Coordinates of C-alpha atoms in Angstrom, one line a residue:
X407 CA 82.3 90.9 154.9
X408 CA 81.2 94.4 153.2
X409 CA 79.8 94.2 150.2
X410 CA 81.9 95.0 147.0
X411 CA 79.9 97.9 145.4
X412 CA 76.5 100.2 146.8
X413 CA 74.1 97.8 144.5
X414 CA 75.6 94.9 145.6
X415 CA 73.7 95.5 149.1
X416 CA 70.3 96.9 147.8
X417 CA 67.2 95.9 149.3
X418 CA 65.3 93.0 147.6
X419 CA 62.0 91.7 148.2
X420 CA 61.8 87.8 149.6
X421 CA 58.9 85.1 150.3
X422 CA 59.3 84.1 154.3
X423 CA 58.3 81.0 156.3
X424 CA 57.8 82.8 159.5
X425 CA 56.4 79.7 161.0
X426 CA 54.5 76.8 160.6
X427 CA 50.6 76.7 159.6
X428 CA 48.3 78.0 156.8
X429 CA 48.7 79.9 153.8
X430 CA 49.2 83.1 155.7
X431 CA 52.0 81.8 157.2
X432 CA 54.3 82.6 153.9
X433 CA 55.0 86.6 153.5
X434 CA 57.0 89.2 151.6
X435 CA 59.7 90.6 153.4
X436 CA 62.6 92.9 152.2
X437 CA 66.1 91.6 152.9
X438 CA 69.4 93.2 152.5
X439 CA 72.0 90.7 150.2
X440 CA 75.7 90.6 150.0
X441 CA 77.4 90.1 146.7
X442 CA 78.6 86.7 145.8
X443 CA 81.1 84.8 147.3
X444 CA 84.0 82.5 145.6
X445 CA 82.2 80.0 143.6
X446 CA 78.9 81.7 143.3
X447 CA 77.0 83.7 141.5
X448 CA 74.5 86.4 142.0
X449 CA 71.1 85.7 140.4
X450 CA 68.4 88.1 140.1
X451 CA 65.7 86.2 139.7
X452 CA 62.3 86.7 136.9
X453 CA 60.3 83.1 138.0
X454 CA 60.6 80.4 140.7
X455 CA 58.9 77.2 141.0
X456 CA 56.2 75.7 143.3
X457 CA 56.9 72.4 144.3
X458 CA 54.3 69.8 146.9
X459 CA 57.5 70.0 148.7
X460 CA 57.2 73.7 149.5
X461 CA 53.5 73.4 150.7
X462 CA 54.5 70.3 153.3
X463 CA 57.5 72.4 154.4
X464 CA 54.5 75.7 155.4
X465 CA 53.0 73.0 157.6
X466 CA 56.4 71.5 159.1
X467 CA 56.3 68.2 157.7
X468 CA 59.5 68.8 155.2
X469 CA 62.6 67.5 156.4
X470 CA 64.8 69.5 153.9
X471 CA 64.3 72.7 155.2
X472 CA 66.0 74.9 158.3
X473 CA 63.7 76.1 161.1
X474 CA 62.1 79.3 160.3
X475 CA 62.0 82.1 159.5
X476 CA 63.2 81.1 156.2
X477 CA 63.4 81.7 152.8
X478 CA 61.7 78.3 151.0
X479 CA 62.1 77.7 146.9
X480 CA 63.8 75.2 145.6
X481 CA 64.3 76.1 142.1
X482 CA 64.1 79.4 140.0
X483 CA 65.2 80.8 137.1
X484 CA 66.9 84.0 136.0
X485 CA 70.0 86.3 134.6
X486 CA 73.2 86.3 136.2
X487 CA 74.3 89.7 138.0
X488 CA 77.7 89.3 139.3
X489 CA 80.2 86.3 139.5
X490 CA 82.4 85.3 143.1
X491 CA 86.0 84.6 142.6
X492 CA 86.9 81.2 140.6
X493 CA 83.7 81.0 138.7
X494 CA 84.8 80.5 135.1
X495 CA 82.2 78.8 133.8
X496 CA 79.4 81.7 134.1
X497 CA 79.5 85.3 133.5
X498 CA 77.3 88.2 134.0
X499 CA 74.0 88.4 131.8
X500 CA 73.8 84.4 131.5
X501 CA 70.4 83.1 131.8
X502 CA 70.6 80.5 134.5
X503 CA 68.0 78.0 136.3
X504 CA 68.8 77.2 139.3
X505 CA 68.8 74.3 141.8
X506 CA 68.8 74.6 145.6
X507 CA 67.5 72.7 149.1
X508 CA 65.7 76.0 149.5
X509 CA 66.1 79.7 149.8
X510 CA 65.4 80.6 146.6
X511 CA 61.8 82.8 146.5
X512 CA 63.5 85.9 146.6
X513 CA 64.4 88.8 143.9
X514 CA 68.2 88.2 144.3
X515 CA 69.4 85.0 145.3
X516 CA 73.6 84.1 145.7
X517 CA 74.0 80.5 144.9
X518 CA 77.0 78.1 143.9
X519 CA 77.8 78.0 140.3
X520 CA 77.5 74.1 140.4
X521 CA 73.7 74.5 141.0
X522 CA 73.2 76.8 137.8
X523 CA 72.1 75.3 134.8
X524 CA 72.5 77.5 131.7
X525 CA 68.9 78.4 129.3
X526 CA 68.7 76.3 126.4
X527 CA 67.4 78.5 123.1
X528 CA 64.1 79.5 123.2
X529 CA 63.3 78.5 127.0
X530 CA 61.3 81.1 129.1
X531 CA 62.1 81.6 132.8
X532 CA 58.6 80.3 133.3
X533 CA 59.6 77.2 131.2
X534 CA 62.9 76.9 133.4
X535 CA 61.8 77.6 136.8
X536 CA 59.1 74.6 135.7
X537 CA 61.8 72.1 134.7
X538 CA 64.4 71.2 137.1
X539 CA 62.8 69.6 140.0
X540 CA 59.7 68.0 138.1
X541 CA 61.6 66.7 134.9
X542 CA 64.6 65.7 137.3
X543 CA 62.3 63.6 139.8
X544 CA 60.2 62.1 136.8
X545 CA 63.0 61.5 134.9
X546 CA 65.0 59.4 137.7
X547 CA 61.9 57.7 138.6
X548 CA 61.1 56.3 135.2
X549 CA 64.9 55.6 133.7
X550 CA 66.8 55.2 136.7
X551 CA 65.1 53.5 139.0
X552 CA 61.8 52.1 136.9
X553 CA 64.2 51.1 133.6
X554 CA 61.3 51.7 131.3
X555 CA 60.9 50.2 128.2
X556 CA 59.0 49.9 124.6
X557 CA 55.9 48.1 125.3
X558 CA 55.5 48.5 129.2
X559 CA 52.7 50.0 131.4
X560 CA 52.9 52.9 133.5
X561 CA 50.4 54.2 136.4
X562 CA 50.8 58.0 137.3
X563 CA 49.3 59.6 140.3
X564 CA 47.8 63.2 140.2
X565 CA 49.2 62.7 136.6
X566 CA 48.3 66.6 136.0
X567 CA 50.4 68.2 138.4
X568 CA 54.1 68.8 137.9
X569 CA 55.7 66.1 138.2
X570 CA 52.8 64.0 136.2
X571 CA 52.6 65.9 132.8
X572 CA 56.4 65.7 133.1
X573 CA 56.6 62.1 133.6
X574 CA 53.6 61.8 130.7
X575 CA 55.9 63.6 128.8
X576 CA 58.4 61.5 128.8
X577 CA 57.2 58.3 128.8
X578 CA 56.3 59.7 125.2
X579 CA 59.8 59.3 124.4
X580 CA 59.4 55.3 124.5
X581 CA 57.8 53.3 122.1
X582 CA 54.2 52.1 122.7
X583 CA 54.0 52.5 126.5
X584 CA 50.7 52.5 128.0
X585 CA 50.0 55.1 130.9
X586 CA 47.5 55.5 133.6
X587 CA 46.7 58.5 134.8
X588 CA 44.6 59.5 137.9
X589 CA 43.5 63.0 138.0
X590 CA 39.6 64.5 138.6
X591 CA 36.8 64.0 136.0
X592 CA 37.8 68.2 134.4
X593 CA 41.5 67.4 133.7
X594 CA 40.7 64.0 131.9
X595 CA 40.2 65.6 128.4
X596 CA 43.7 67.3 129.0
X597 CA 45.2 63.6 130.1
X598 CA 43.8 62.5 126.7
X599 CA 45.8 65.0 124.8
X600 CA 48.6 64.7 126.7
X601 CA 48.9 61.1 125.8
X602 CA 47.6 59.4 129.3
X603 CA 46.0 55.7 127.4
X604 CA 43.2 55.5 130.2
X605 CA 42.5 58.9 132.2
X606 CA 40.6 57.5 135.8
X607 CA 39.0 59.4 138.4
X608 CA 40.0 58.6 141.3
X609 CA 37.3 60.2 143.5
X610 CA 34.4 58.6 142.1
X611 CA 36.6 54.8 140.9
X612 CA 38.7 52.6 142.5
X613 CA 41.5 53.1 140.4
X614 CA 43.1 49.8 141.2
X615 CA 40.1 48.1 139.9
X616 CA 40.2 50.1 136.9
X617 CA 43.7 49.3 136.0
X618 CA 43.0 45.5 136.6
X619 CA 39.7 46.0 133.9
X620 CA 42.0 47.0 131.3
X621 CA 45.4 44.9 132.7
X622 CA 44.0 41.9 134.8
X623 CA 48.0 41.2 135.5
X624 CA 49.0 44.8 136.8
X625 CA 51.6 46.9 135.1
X626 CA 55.5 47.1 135.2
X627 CA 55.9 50.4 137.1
X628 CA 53.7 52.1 139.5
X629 CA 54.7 56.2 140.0
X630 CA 53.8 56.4 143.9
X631 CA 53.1 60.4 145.2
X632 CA 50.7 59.4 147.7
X633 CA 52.2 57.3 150.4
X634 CA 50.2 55.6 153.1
X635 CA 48.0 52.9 152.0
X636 CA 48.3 53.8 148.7
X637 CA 51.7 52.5 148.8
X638 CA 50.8 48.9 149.2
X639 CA 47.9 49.7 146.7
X640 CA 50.7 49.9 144.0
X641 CA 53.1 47.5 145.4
X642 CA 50.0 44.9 144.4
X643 CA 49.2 46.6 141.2
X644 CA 52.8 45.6 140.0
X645 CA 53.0 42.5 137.7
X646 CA 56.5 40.3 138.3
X647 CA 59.3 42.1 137.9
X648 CA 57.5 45.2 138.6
X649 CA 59.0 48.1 140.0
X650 CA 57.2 50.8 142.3
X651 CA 59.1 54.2 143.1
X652 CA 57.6 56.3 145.7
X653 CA 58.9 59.8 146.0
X654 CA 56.5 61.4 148.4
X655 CA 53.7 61.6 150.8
X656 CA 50.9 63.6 149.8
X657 CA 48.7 62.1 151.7
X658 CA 49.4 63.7 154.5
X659 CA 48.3 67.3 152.9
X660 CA 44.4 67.1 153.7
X661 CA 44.0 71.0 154.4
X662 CA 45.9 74.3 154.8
X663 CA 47.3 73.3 158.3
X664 CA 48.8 69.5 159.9
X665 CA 46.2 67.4 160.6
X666 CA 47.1 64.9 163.2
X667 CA 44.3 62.3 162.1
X668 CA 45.8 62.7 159.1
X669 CA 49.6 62.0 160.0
X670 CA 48.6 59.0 162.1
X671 CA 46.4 57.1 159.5
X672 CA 49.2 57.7 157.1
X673 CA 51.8 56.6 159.3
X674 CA 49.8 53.5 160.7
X675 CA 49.1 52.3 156.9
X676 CA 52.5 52.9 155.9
X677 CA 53.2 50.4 153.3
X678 CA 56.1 47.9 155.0
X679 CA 58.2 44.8 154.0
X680 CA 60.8 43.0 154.5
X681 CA 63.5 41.4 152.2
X682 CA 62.5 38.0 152.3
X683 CA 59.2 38.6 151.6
X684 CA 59.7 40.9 148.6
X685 CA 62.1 37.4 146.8
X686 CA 58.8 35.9 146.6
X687 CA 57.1 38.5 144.8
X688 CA 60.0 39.3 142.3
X689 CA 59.2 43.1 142.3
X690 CA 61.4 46.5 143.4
X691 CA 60.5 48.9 145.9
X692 CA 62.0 52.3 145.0
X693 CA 62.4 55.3 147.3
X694 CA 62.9 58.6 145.7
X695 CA 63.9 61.9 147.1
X696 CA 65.4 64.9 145.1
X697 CA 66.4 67.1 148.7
X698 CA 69.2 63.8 149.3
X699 CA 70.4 64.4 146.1
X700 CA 72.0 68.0 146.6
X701 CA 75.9 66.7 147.2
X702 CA 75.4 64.8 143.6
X703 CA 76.2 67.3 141.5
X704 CA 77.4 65.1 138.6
X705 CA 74.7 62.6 138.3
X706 CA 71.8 65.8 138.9
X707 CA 74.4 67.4 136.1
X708 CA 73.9 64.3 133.7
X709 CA 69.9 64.2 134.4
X710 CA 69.8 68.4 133.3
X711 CA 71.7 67.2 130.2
X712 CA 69.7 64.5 129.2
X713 CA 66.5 67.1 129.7
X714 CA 67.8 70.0 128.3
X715 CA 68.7 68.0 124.9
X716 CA 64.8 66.6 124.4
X717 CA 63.7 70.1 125.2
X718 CA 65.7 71.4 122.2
X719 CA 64.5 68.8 120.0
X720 CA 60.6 69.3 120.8
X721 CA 60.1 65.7 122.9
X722 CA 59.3 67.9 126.4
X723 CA 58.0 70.9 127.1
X724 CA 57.0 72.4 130.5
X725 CA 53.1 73.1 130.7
X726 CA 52.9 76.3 132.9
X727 CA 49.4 76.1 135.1
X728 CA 49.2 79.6 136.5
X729 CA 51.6 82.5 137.1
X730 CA 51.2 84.4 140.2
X731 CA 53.0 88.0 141.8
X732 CA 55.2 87.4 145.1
X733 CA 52.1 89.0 147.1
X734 CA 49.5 86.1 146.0
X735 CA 51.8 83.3 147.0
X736 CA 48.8 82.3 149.2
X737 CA 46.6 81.9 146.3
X738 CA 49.4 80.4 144.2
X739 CA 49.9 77.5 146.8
X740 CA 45.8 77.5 147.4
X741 CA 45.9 76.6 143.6
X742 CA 48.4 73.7 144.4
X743 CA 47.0 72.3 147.5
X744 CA 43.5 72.0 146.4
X745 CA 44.9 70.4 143.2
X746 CA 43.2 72.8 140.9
X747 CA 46.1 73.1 138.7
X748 CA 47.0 71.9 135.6
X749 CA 50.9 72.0 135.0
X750 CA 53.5 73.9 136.8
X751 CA 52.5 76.9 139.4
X752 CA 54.9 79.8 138.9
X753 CA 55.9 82.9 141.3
X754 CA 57.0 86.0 140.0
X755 CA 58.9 88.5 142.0
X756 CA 56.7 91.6 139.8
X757 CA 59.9 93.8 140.4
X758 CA 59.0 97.7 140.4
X759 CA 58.3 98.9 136.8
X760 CA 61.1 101.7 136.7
X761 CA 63.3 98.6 137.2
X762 CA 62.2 96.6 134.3
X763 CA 62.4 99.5 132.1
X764 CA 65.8 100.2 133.0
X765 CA 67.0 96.5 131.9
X766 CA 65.1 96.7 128.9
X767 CA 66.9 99.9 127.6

């Protein structure tokens, strides 16, 4: 269809998958965008989010995403350009975060109003394009599926990534929970502060062991990134009645490209088991997987909510690792991969400065 308007096609700059492999693999390219259609909007976009999810999808191992090339990003966060027919509900100039299987490292981006979440106060579009699919997945993990409560121990992996400060976070919002974080030896004093009870590293520990020094019986919920044999490392870590949600397999990331070794030594120690046997043990196995959730608008909805309400009242607040331009996405998702980050790693688009000086006027 043509588009309504000259602006409405300009050029815009976007982050492309061309195909599967390193960092190099991910480049800017300039696309040509349509307006909206009926129930969308038209976002132009200040900050997106990078998510573990994003760096399995550069090596092919994400089964969310369409075949390349392609356009990956599955949140971001930004002001709201035009509206499609039967959108009521937004309205040019709204500051929006948005939601999305992928597509959404670009300048511009057209998405369906029902994936927009509007800016609470005082949010940044750093802040917001750090929220949605970290707070979401931690938040589901802990409530929904793990049912935390006062007085109940926690075991986070990688607790300093996104969705570990999110999940430390919020486990501050229960009384008198006790959380294990594993993270390297540097971000320890940063776990302390954060609220982690016993920080462990697990390069140079068995972190299983350290739990057990601390809580010979286990603890009630086990936050499993990892996958692999990991996986059954938690599911014995669990005391009765014990839950363990795993929502990922980051294992399998051991350098910039697949590794096959890898895959298979993951794949063969996959943690497995059956229903009878898991009666005798009286704990839960939880699988977790936010790119499912995308036709569940109302329960995602009710999650955003929740989250946006304890960021207005000071209980959570996105911690922002590094931001980085479009053009060093490879050393943005370097920064990821090699787990040197601390928080949330942010893209910008950087649009051209006439541009910015013409929205500020």
């Amino acid at each position: 269809e043509p588009p309504a308007g000259g602006e409405e096609a300009a050029e815009h700059r976007a982050l492309v998958l061309t195909g599967f492999g390193g960092y190099e693999k991910v480049k800017v390219q300039t696309r040509r965008g349509g307006g909206p259609r009926p129930g969308e909007v038209s976002v132009r976009v200040r900050a997106c989010g990078l998510n573990f999810a994003d760096l399995m999808a550069r090596q092919g191992l994400y089964d969310r995403l369409p075949p390349p090339p392609v356009c990956p990003g599955m949140e971001c966060a930004g002001t709201v350009r035009a509206v499609g027919d039967d959108v009521r509900d937004r309205q040019v100039g709204d500051k929006v975060m948005v939601l999305a299987r992928s597509g959404l490292w670009q300048e511009v981006v057209n998405v369906p109003a029902s994936q927009t979440f509007l800016l609470p106060e005082g949010m940044s579009f750093e802040e917001a394009a750090a929220l949605l699919v970290n707070y979401i997945t931690a938040y589901m993990i802990l409530f929904d599926f793990g049912n935390l409560r006062p007085n109940q121990s926690v075991l986070i992996h990688m607790a300093a990534g996104g969705v570990g400060t999110a999940a430390i976070q919020l486990c501050k919002t229960v009384e008198n929970v006790t959380i294990f974080g594993t993270a390297s030896a540097s971000k320890h004093d940063f776990l302390k502060e954060s609220g982690v009870t016993h920080p462990i590293d697990y390069r140079t520990m068995d972190y299983a062991e350290e739990v057990r020094k601390v809580s010979p019986k286990g603890v009630d919920i086990v936050l499993d990134p990892l996958g692999g044999s990991d996986t059954s490392k938690a599911f014995n870590l669990l005391k009765p009645m014990g839950k363990l949600i795993t929502y990922g397999v980051a294992n399998l990331l051991t350098g910039q490209k697949k590794n096959l070794m890898a895959m298979a030594k993951t794949w063969w120690n996959q943690f497995s088991i059956n229903a009878l046997q898991l009666l005798h043990h009286n704990k839960a196995v939880c699988g977790y997987h936010l790119g499912y959730m995308d036709e569940e608008y109302e329960l995602v909805g009710g999650v955003v909510a929740k989250l946006i309400n304890l960021y207005s009242q000071g209980k959570i607040k996105p911690k922002i690792d590094s931001v980085w331009p479009f053009d060093q996405v490879a050393d943005a998702m370097r920064q990821m991969q090699e787990k040197k980050n601390v928080g949330k790693v942010i893209l910008v688009p950087e649009a051209p400065k006439e541009e910015s000086k013409k929205e500020e006027n």
